[in-house]
Amino acid sequence: MIIMKKDATPEELENVIAEVRRCGLKTDVSKGAFRTIIGLIGDEKSIPFAYFSSLPGVKEARMVETPYKLISREYSNLWQAEGLTREIKVKDITIGGDEPVFIAGPCAVESKEALMKIAEGAKMAGAQILRGGVYKPRSSVHSFQGLGSAGKDEATEALSWLKEAGERFEMAVMTEIRGESQADLVAEYVDILQVGSRNMYDQDLLATVARKGKPVMYKRHFGASMEEFLSFAEYIAAEGNKDIILCERGIVPVGKGKNFTRYNLDLAAVPVALKETYLPIMVDPSHATGRRDLIYSMSCAAMAAGANGLMIEVHTNPAEALVDASQMITPPELKELINTCRQINKLVKKH
Ligand code: PEP
Ligand code: MN
């Protein structure tokens, strides 16, 4: 990383950037309230730091060893006040601000009528963002794969319902991009692009999604350490897109007997991510537990841990949900949850 002097001129900055490019690396320039920092993207071993330290306008040039740099707290502390979380703006919603943000909706988009009903219920319950899978990642090829898997026309139709629901109920909308070939189409219709747990490690997909220039909801893989999760989030940032919403959704359970939940919700991921990075982090208690009777308590716990928001699967008729029926809650249940979580957030933020 290269720290510029406070009084460095634009020409001096340009010169340093050109020198970095000559060494075969890319740059990430952050102009903060305090000073300008040049993050280096690529192998820093080919950078002669002593030479860079001597260039006009440079205060300091040094190697950063961590696998994630551009999203790190260490990096943001150089150009903004300590402890600030990145505020990601979507429509009139701020993710990472003082108020928690709630994403709600069905696991899969099933029909226009069902989606509109759920959207209305989610909005009335206080959710600001509508979710719904058009391309579903499923463990079995014989299960329902989402309407989008039937073809481009079907995908376009389902995506247009999402967009329409967003407009009608004044919500932002989000859906998952399961593969690179879906990115262009999906990005035309939704406000936030979701990368699912199973694709956390797909660096080509991450780069493709990042280049769409929209906020990315990035879910932790159920077998990933925090270091891997954050290191792969860096692939999105390296494309110049820092609007990354991290999402903890549970990791694989341990031991031989029953664990009673689908995954283990790793709530320490929340304060860890908030210390290690300046990105907001949300929690998905629905996929983590797989049980509707546990959603309320784990949502409260996630808020207490400092989460910037929650993603909850909601259905007006849970028993009939085509995917993940066992973890769906209803809009009235969501309303109660959101009210409590807002109060918990106030208490937590005070301290
Ligand atoms: C989802 O949120 O729709 C989903 C499939 O979750 P995950 O990728 O965490 O399994
Ligand atoms: Mn689901």
Coordinates of N, CA, C and O in Angstrom, one line a residue, residues 120-251:
E120 N -46.3 -7.7 -0.3 CA -47.2 -6.8 0.4 C -47.0 -7.1 1.9 O -46.9 -6.1 2.7
G121 N -47.0 -8.4 2.3 CA -46.9 -8.7 3.7 C -45.6 -8.3 4.3 O -45.5 -7.8 5.4
A122 N -44.5 -8.5 3.5 CA -43.2 -8.2 4.0 C -43.0 -6.7 4.2 O -42.5 -6.2 5.2
K123 N -43.6 -5.9 3.3 CA -43.5 -4.5 3.4 C -44.3 -4.0 4.6 O -43.8 -3.2 5.4
M124 N -45.5 -4.6 4.8 CA -46.3 -4.1 5.9 C -45.6 -4.5 7.3 O -45.8 -3.9 8.3
A125 N -44.8 -5.6 7.2 CA -44.1 -6.0 8.4 C -42.9 -5.1 8.7 O -42.3 -5.2 9.8
G126 N -42.5 -4.3 7.7 CA -41.4 -3.4 8.0 C -40.1 -3.8 7.2 O -39.1 -3.1 7.4
A127 N -40.2 -4.8 6.3 CA -39.0 -5.1 5.5 C -38.8 -4.1 4.4 O -39.8 -3.6 3.9
Q128 N -37.5 -3.8 4.1 CA -37.3 -2.8 3.1 C -36.8 -3.4 1.7 O -36.8 -2.8 0.7
I129 N -36.4 -4.7 1.8 CA -35.8 -5.3 0.6 C -36.6 -6.6 0.4 O -36.7 -7.4 1.4
L130 N -37.0 -6.9 -0.8 CA -37.7 -8.1 -1.2 C -36.7 -9.1 -1.8 O -35.9 -8.7 -2.7
R131 N -36.6 -10.3 -1.3 CA -35.8 -11.3 -1.9 C -36.6 -12.4 -2.6 O -37.8 -12.6 -2.3
G132 N -36.0 -13.2 -3.5 CA -36.7 -14.3 -4.1 C -35.8 -15.0 -5.1 O -35.3 -14.3 -6.0
G133 N -35.6 -16.3 -5.0 CA -34.7 -16.9 -6.0 C -35.4 -17.2 -7.3 O -36.5 -17.8 -7.3
V134 N -34.7 -16.9 -8.4 CA -35.2 -17.2 -9.7 C -34.4 -18.4 -10.2 O -34.9 -19.3 -10.9
Y135 N -33.2 -18.4 -9.9 CA -32.3 -19.6 -10.1 C -31.9 -20.2 -8.8 O -31.2 -19.5 -8.0
K136 N -32.4 -21.3 -8.4 CA -32.1 -21.9 -7.1 C -31.0 -22.9 -7.1 O -31.0 -23.8 -7.9
P137 N -30.0 -22.8 -6.2 CA -29.0 -23.8 -6.1 C -29.7 -24.9 -5.2 O -30.2 -24.7 -4.2
R138 N -29.7 -26.1 -5.8 CA -30.4 -27.3 -5.0 C -29.4 -28.4 -5.0 O -28.6 -28.7 -5.9
S139 N -29.6 -29.2 -3.9 CA -28.7 -30.4 -3.7 C -29.0 -31.5 -4.7 O -28.2 -32.3 -5.0
S140 N -30.3 -31.5 -5.2 CA -30.7 -32.6 -6.1 C -31.2 -32.0 -7.4 O -32.0 -31.1 -7.4
V141 N -30.7 -32.6 -8.5 CA -31.1 -32.1 -9.9 C -32.6 -32.4 -10.1 O -33.3 -31.9 -10.9
H142 N -33.2 -33.3 -9.2 CA -34.6 -33.6 -9.4 C -35.5 -32.7 -8.6 O -36.7 -32.8 -8.7
S143 N -35.0 -31.8 -7.8 CA -35.8 -30.8 -7.1 C -36.1 -29.6 -8.0 O -35.4 -29.3 -9.0
F144 N -37.1 -28.8 -7.6 CA -37.4 -27.6 -8.3 C -36.2 -26.6 -8.3 O -35.7 -26.3 -7.2
Q145 N -35.8 -26.2 -9.5 CA -34.6 -25.4 -9.6 C -34.8 -23.9 -9.7 O -33.9 -23.2 -10.0
G146 N -36.0 -23.5 -9.5 CA -36.4 -22.1 -9.7 C -36.9 -21.9 -11.1 O -36.5 -22.6 -12.1
L147 N -37.8 -20.9 -11.3 CA -38.5 -20.7 -12.6 C -37.5 -20.4 -13.7 O -37.7 -20.8 -14.8
G148 N -36.4 -19.7 -13.3 CA -35.4 -19.3 -14.3 C -34.7 -20.4 -15.0 O -34.2 -20.3 -16.1
S149 N -34.6 -21.6 -14.3 CA -33.9 -22.7 -14.9 C -34.6 -23.3 -16.1 O -34.0 -24.0 -16.9
A150 N -35.9 -22.9 -16.3 CA -36.7 -23.5 -17.5 C -36.2 -22.8 -18.8 O -36.4 -23.3 -19.9
G151 N -35.6 -21.6 -18.7 CA -35.2 -20.9 -19.9 C -35.2 -19.4 -19.7 O -35.6 -18.9 -18.7
K152 N -34.7 -18.7 -20.8 CA -34.5 -17.3 -20.6 C -35.8 -16.6 -20.5 O -36.0 -15.6 -19.8
D153 N -36.8 -17.0 -21.3 CA -38.2 -16.3 -21.2 C -38.8 -16.4 -19.8 O -39.3 -15.5 -19.3
E154 N -38.7 -17.7 -19.3 CA -39.2 -17.9 -17.9 C -38.5 -17.1 -16.9 O -39.1 -16.5 -16.0
A155 N -37.1 -17.0 -17.1 CA -36.3 -16.2 -16.1 C -36.7 -14.7 -16.2 O -36.9 -14.1 -15.2
T156 N -36.8 -14.2 -17.4 CA -37.2 -12.8 -17.7 C -38.5 -12.5 -17.0 O -38.7 -11.5 -16.4
E157 N -39.5 -13.4 -17.2 CA -40.8 -13.2 -16.6 C -40.7 -13.1 -15.1 O -41.3 -12.2 -14.5
A158 N -40.1 -14.1 -14.5 CA -40.0 -14.1 -13.0 C -39.2 -12.8 -12.5 O -39.6 -12.2 -11.5
L159 N -38.2 -12.4 -13.2 CA -37.4 -11.3 -12.8 C -38.3 -10.0 -12.9 O -38.2 -9.1 -12.1
S160 N -39.1 -10.0 -14.0 CA -40.0 -8.8 -14.1 C -41.0 -8.7 -13.0 O -41.4 -7.6 -12.6
W161 N -41.5 -9.9 -12.5 CA -42.4 -9.8 -11.3 C -41.7 -9.2 -10.1 O -42.3 -8.4 -9.4
L162 N -40.4 -9.6 -9.9 CA -39.7 -9.0 -8.8 C -39.6 -7.5 -8.9 O -39.8 -6.8 -8.0
K163 N -39.2 -7.1 -10.1 CA -39.1 -5.6 -10.4 C -40.4 -4.9 -10.1 O -40.4 -3.9 -9.5
E164 N -41.5 -5.5 -10.6 CA -42.8 -4.9 -10.5 C -43.2 -4.9 -9.0 O -43.7 -3.9 -8.5
A165 N -42.9 -5.9 -8.3 CA -43.2 -6.0 -6.8 C -42.4 -4.9 -6.1 O -43.0 -4.2 -5.2
G166 N -41.2 -4.7 -6.5 CA -40.4 -3.7 -5.9 C -40.9 -2.3 -6.1 O -41.0 -1.4 -5.2
E167 N -41.4 -2.0 -7.4 CA -42.0 -0.7 -7.7 C -43.3 -0.5 -6.9 O -43.6 0.5 -6.4
R168 N -44.1 -1.6 -7.0 CA -45.5 -1.4 -6.4 C -45.4 -1.2 -4.9 O -46.2 -0.4 -4.3
F169 N -44.5 -1.9 -4.2 CA -44.4 -1.8 -2.7 C -43.3 -1.0 -2.2 O -42.9 -1.0 -1.0
E170 N -42.6 -0.3 -3.1 CA -41.5 0.6 -2.8 C -40.4 -0.1 -2.0 O -40.1 0.2 -0.8
M171 N -40.0 -1.2 -2.6 CA -38.9 -2.0 -1.9 C -37.8 -2.1 -2.9 O -38.0 -2.1 -4.1
A172 N -36.6 -2.3 -2.4 CA -35.5 -2.7 -3.3 C -35.6 -4.3 -3.5 O -36.3 -4.9 -2.7
V173 N -35.1 -4.8 -4.6 CA -35.2 -6.2 -4.8 C -33.9 -6.9 -5.0 O -32.9 -6.3 -5.5
M174 N -33.8 -8.2 -4.7 CA -32.6 -8.9 -4.7 C -32.8 -10.3 -5.2 O -33.8 -11.0 -4.8
T175 N -31.9 -10.9 -6.0 CA -32.0 -12.3 -6.3 C -30.6 -12.8 -6.6 O -29.6 -12.1 -6.7
E176 N -30.5 -14.2 -6.6 CA -29.2 -14.8 -6.7 C -28.8 -15.0 -8.1 O -29.6 -15.4 -9.0
I177 N -27.5 -14.7 -8.4 CA -26.9 -15.1 -9.7 C -26.1 -16.4 -9.5 O -25.2 -16.4 -8.7
R178 N -26.6 -17.5 -10.0 CA -26.0 -18.8 -9.8 C -24.8 -19.1 -10.7 O -24.0 -19.9 -10.3
G179 N -24.8 -18.5 -11.8 CA -23.7 -18.7 -12.8 C -23.5 -17.5 -13.6 O -24.4 -16.6 -13.8
E180 N -22.3 -17.4 -14.2 CA -21.9 -16.2 -14.9 C -22.8 -15.8 -16.1 O -23.0 -14.7 -16.4
S181 N -23.4 -16.9 -16.7 CA -24.2 -16.6 -17.9 C -25.5 -15.9 -17.5 O -26.2 -15.4 -18.4
Q182 N -25.9 -15.9 -16.2 CA -27.1 -15.3 -15.8 C -26.9 -13.8 -15.4 O -27.9 -13.1 -15.2
A183 N -25.7 -13.3 -15.3 CA -25.4 -12.0 -14.7 C -26.0 -10.9 -15.5 O -26.6 -10.0 -14.9
D184 N -25.9 -10.9 -16.8 CA -26.4 -9.7 -17.6 C -27.9 -9.5 -17.4 O -28.3 -8.4 -17.2
L185 N -28.6 -10.6 -17.5 CA -30.1 -10.6 -17.4 C -30.5 -10.2 -16.0 O -31.3 -9.2 -15.9
V186 N -30.0 -10.8 -15.0 CA -30.4 -10.5 -13.7 C -30.1 -9.1 -13.3 O -30.9 -8.4 -12.7
A187 N -28.9 -8.6 -13.7 CA -28.5 -7.2 -13.3 C -29.4 -6.2 -13.9 O -29.5 -5.0 -13.4
E188 N -30.1 -6.5 -15.0 CA -31.1 -5.6 -15.6 C -32.3 -5.3 -14.7 O -33.0 -4.3 -14.8
Y189 N -32.6 -6.3 -13.9 CA -33.9 -6.3 -13.2 C -33.9 -6.0 -11.7 O -34.8 -5.6 -11.1
V190 N -32.7 -6.4 -11.1 CA -32.7 -6.2 -9.6 C -31.7 -5.2 -9.1 O -30.8 -4.8 -9.8
D191 N -31.9 -4.8 -7.8 CA -31.1 -3.8 -7.2 C -29.8 -4.3 -6.5 O -28.8 -3.7 -6.4
I192 N -30.0 -5.5 -6.0 CA -28.8 -6.2 -5.3 C -28.6 -7.6 -5.9 O -29.6 -8.3 -6.1
L193 N -27.4 -7.9 -6.1 CA -27.0 -9.2 -6.7 C -26.5 -10.1 -5.6 O -25.6 -9.8 -4.9
Q194 N -27.2 -11.3 -5.5 CA -26.8 -12.2 -4.4 C -25.9 -13.3 -5.0 O -26.1 -13.8 -6.0
V195 N -24.8 -13.5 -4.2 CA -23.9 -14.7 -4.6 C -24.2 -15.7 -3.4 O -24.0 -15.3 -2.2
G196 N -24.6 -16.9 -3.8 CA -25.0 -17.9 -2.8 C -23.8 -18.5 -2.1 O -22.7 -18.5 -2.7
S197 N -24.1 -19.2 -1.0 CA -23.1 -19.9 -0.3 C -22.3 -20.8 -1.1 O -21.0 -20.8 -1.0
R198 N -22.9 -21.6 -1.9 CA -22.2 -22.6 -2.7 C -21.3 -22.0 -3.7 O -20.4 -22.7 -4.2
N199 N -21.4 -20.7 -4.1 CA -20.5 -20.1 -5.0 C -19.5 -19.1 -4.4 O -18.9 -18.4 -5.1
M200 N -19.4 -19.2 -3.1 CA -18.5 -18.2 -2.4 C -17.1 -18.3 -3.0 O -16.4 -17.3 -3.0
Y201 N -16.7 -19.5 -3.4 CA -15.3 -19.6 -3.9 C -15.2 -19.4 -5.4 O -14.1 -19.6 -5.9
D202 N -16.2 -19.1 -6.1 CA -16.1 -19.0 -7.6 C -15.6 -17.6 -8.0 O -16.4 -16.7 -8.2
Q203 N -14.3 -17.5 -8.1 CA -13.7 -16.2 -8.4 C -14.1 -15.6 -9.7 O -14.2 -14.3 -9.8
D204 N -14.4 -16.4 -10.7 CA -14.8 -15.8 -12.0 C -16.2 -15.2 -11.9 O -16.5 -14.2 -12.4
L205 N -17.1 -16.0 -11.1 CA -18.4 -15.4 -10.9 C -18.4 -14.2 -10.1 O -19.1 -13.2 -10.4
L206 N -17.5 -14.1 -9.1 CA -17.4 -12.9 -8.2 C -17.0 -11.7 -9.1 O -17.5 -10.6 -8.9
A207 N -16.0 -11.9 -9.9 CA -15.6 -10.8 -10.8 C -16.7 -10.3 -11.7 O -16.9 -9.1 -11.9
T208 N -17.4 -11.3 -12.3 CA -18.5 -11.0 -13.2 C -19.6 -10.2 -12.5 O -20.0 -9.2 -13.0
V209 N -20.0 -10.7 -11.4 CA -21.0 -10.0 -10.6 C -20.6 -8.6 -10.2 O -21.3 -7.6 -10.3
A210 N -19.3 -8.5 -9.7 CA -18.8 -7.2 -9.2 C -18.8 -6.2 -10.3 O -19.2 -5.0 -10.0
R211 N -18.5 -6.6 -11.5 CA -18.4 -5.6 -12.6 C -19.8 -5.1 -13.0 O -19.9 -4.1 -13.8
K212 N -20.9 -5.6 -12.5 CA -22.2 -5.1 -12.8 C -22.4 -3.8 -12.1 O -23.4 -3.0 -12.4
G213 N -21.6 -3.5 -11.1 CA -21.6 -2.1 -10.5 C -22.8 -2.0 -9.5 O -23.1 -0.9 -9.2
K214 N -23.4 -3.1 -9.1 CA -24.5 -3.0 -8.2 C -24.0 -3.6 -6.8 O -23.1 -4.5 -6.8
P215 N -24.7 -3.3 -5.7 CA -24.3 -3.9 -4.5 C -24.4 -5.4 -4.5 O -25.3 -6.0 -5.2
V216 N -23.5 -6.1 -3.9 CA -23.5 -7.6 -3.9 C -23.7 -8.1 -2.5 O -23.0 -7.7 -1.5
M217 N -24.7 -9.0 -2.3 CA -24.9 -9.7 -1.1 C -24.1 -11.0 -1.2 O -24.4 -11.8 -2.0
Y218 N -23.1 -11.1 -0.3 CA -22.1 -12.2 -0.5 C -22.2 -13.1 0.7 O -21.9 -12.7 1.8
K219 N -22.7 -14.3 0.4 CA -22.9 -15.3 1.5 C -21.7 -16.2 1.8 O -21.1 -16.7 0.9
R220 N -21.5 -16.4 3.1 CA -20.3 -17.3 3.5 C -20.7 -18.7 3.1 O -21.8 -19.2 3.3
H221 N -19.7 -19.5 2.6 CA -19.8 -20.9 2.4 C -19.9 -21.6 3.7 O -19.3 -21.2 4.7
F222 N -20.7 -22.7 3.7 CA -20.9 -23.4 5.0 C -19.7 -24.2 5.5 O -19.7 -24.7 6.6
G223 N -18.6 -24.2 4.7 CA -17.4 -24.8 5.2 C -16.2 -23.9 5.2 O -15.1 -24.3 5.3
A224 N -16.5 -22.6 5.1 CA -15.4 -21.6 4.9 C -15.0 -21.0 6.3 O -15.9 -20.7 7.1
S225 N -13.7 -20.9 6.5 CA -13.3 -20.1 7.7 C -13.6 -18.6 7.4 O -13.8 -18.2 6.2
M226 N -13.5 -17.8 8.4 CA -13.7 -16.4 8.2 C -12.6 -15.8 7.3 O -12.9 -14.9 6.5
E227 N -11.4 -16.3 7.4 CA -10.3 -15.8 6.6 C -10.6 -16.1 5.1 O -10.4 -15.2 4.3
E228 N -11.1 -17.3 4.8 CA -11.4 -17.6 3.4 C -12.6 -16.7 2.9 O -12.5 -16.2 1.8
F229 N -13.6 -16.5 3.8 CA -14.7 -15.7 3.4 C -14.3 -14.3 3.1 O -14.6 -13.8 2.0
L230 N -13.5 -13.7 3.9 CA -13.0 -12.3 3.7 C -12.0 -12.3 2.5 O -12.1 -11.3 1.7
S231 N -11.2 -13.3 2.4 CA -10.2 -13.3 1.3 C -10.9 -13.3 -0.1 O -10.5 -12.7 -1.0
F232 N -12.0 -14.1 -0.2 CA -12.7 -14.2 -1.4 C -13.6 -13.0 -1.7 O -13.9 -12.6 -2.8
A233 N -14.1 -12.3 -0.6 CA -14.8 -11.1 -0.8 C -13.9 -10.0 -1.4 O -14.4 -9.2 -2.2
E234 N -12.6 -10.2 -1.2 CA -11.6 -9.3 -1.8 C -11.7 -9.3 -3.3 O -11.3 -8.4 -4.0
Y235 N -12.1 -10.5 -3.9 CA -12.2 -10.6 -5.4 C -13.2 -9.6 -5.9 O -13.1 -9.1 -7.0
I236 N -14.3 -9.3 -5.1 CA -15.3 -8.3 -5.5 C -14.7 -6.9 -5.5 O -14.8 -6.2 -6.4
A237 N -14.0 -6.7 -4.3 CA -13.4 -5.3 -4.1 C -12.4 -5.0 -5.2 O -12.2 -3.9 -5.6
A238 N -11.6 -6.1 -5.6 CA -10.5 -5.9 -6.5 C -11.1 -5.5 -7.9 O -10.3 -4.9 -8.7
E239 N -12.4 -5.6 -8.2 CA -12.9 -5.2 -9.4 C -13.4 -3.7 -9.3 O -14.1 -3.2 -10.2
G240 N -13.1 -3.1 -8.1 CA -13.6 -1.7 -7.9 C -14.9 -1.6 -7.3 O -15.5 -0.5 -7.2
N241 N -15.5 -2.7 -6.9 CA -16.9 -2.7 -6.3 C -16.8 -3.0 -4.8 O -16.5 -4.1 -4.4
K242 N -16.9 -1.9 -4.0 CA -16.8 -2.1 -2.5 C -18.2 -2.2 -1.9 O -18.3 -2.3 -0.7
D243 N -19.2 -2.2 -2.7 CA -20.6 -2.3 -2.1 C -20.9 -3.8 -1.8 O -21.7 -4.4 -2.5
I244 N -20.2 -4.3 -0.9 CA -20.3 -5.7 -0.5 C -21.0 -5.9 0.8 O -20.6 -5.3 1.8
I245 N -22.1 -6.6 0.8 CA -22.9 -6.9 2.1 C -22.5 -8.3 2.4 O -22.9 -9.2 1.7
L246 N -21.8 -8.5 3.5 CA -21.4 -9.9 3.9 C -22.6 -10.5 4.5 O -23.5 -9.8 5.1
C247 N -22.7 -11.8 4.4 CA -23.9 -12.5 5.1 C -23.5 -13.8 5.7 O -23.0 -14.7 5.0
E248 N -23.7 -13.9 7.0 CA -23.4 -15.2 7.7 C -24.7 -16.0 7.6 O -25.8 -15.5 8.0
R249 N -24.6 -17.2 7.2 CA -25.7 -18.1 7.0 C -25.6 -19.5 7.6 O -26.3 -20.4 7.3
G250 N -24.6 -19.6 8.5 CA -24.4 -20.9 9.2 C -23.3 -21.8 8.5 O -23.1 -21.8 7.3
I251 N -22.6 -22.5 9.3 CA -21.6 -23.4 8.8 C -21.9 -24.9 9.2 O -22.8 -25.1 10.0

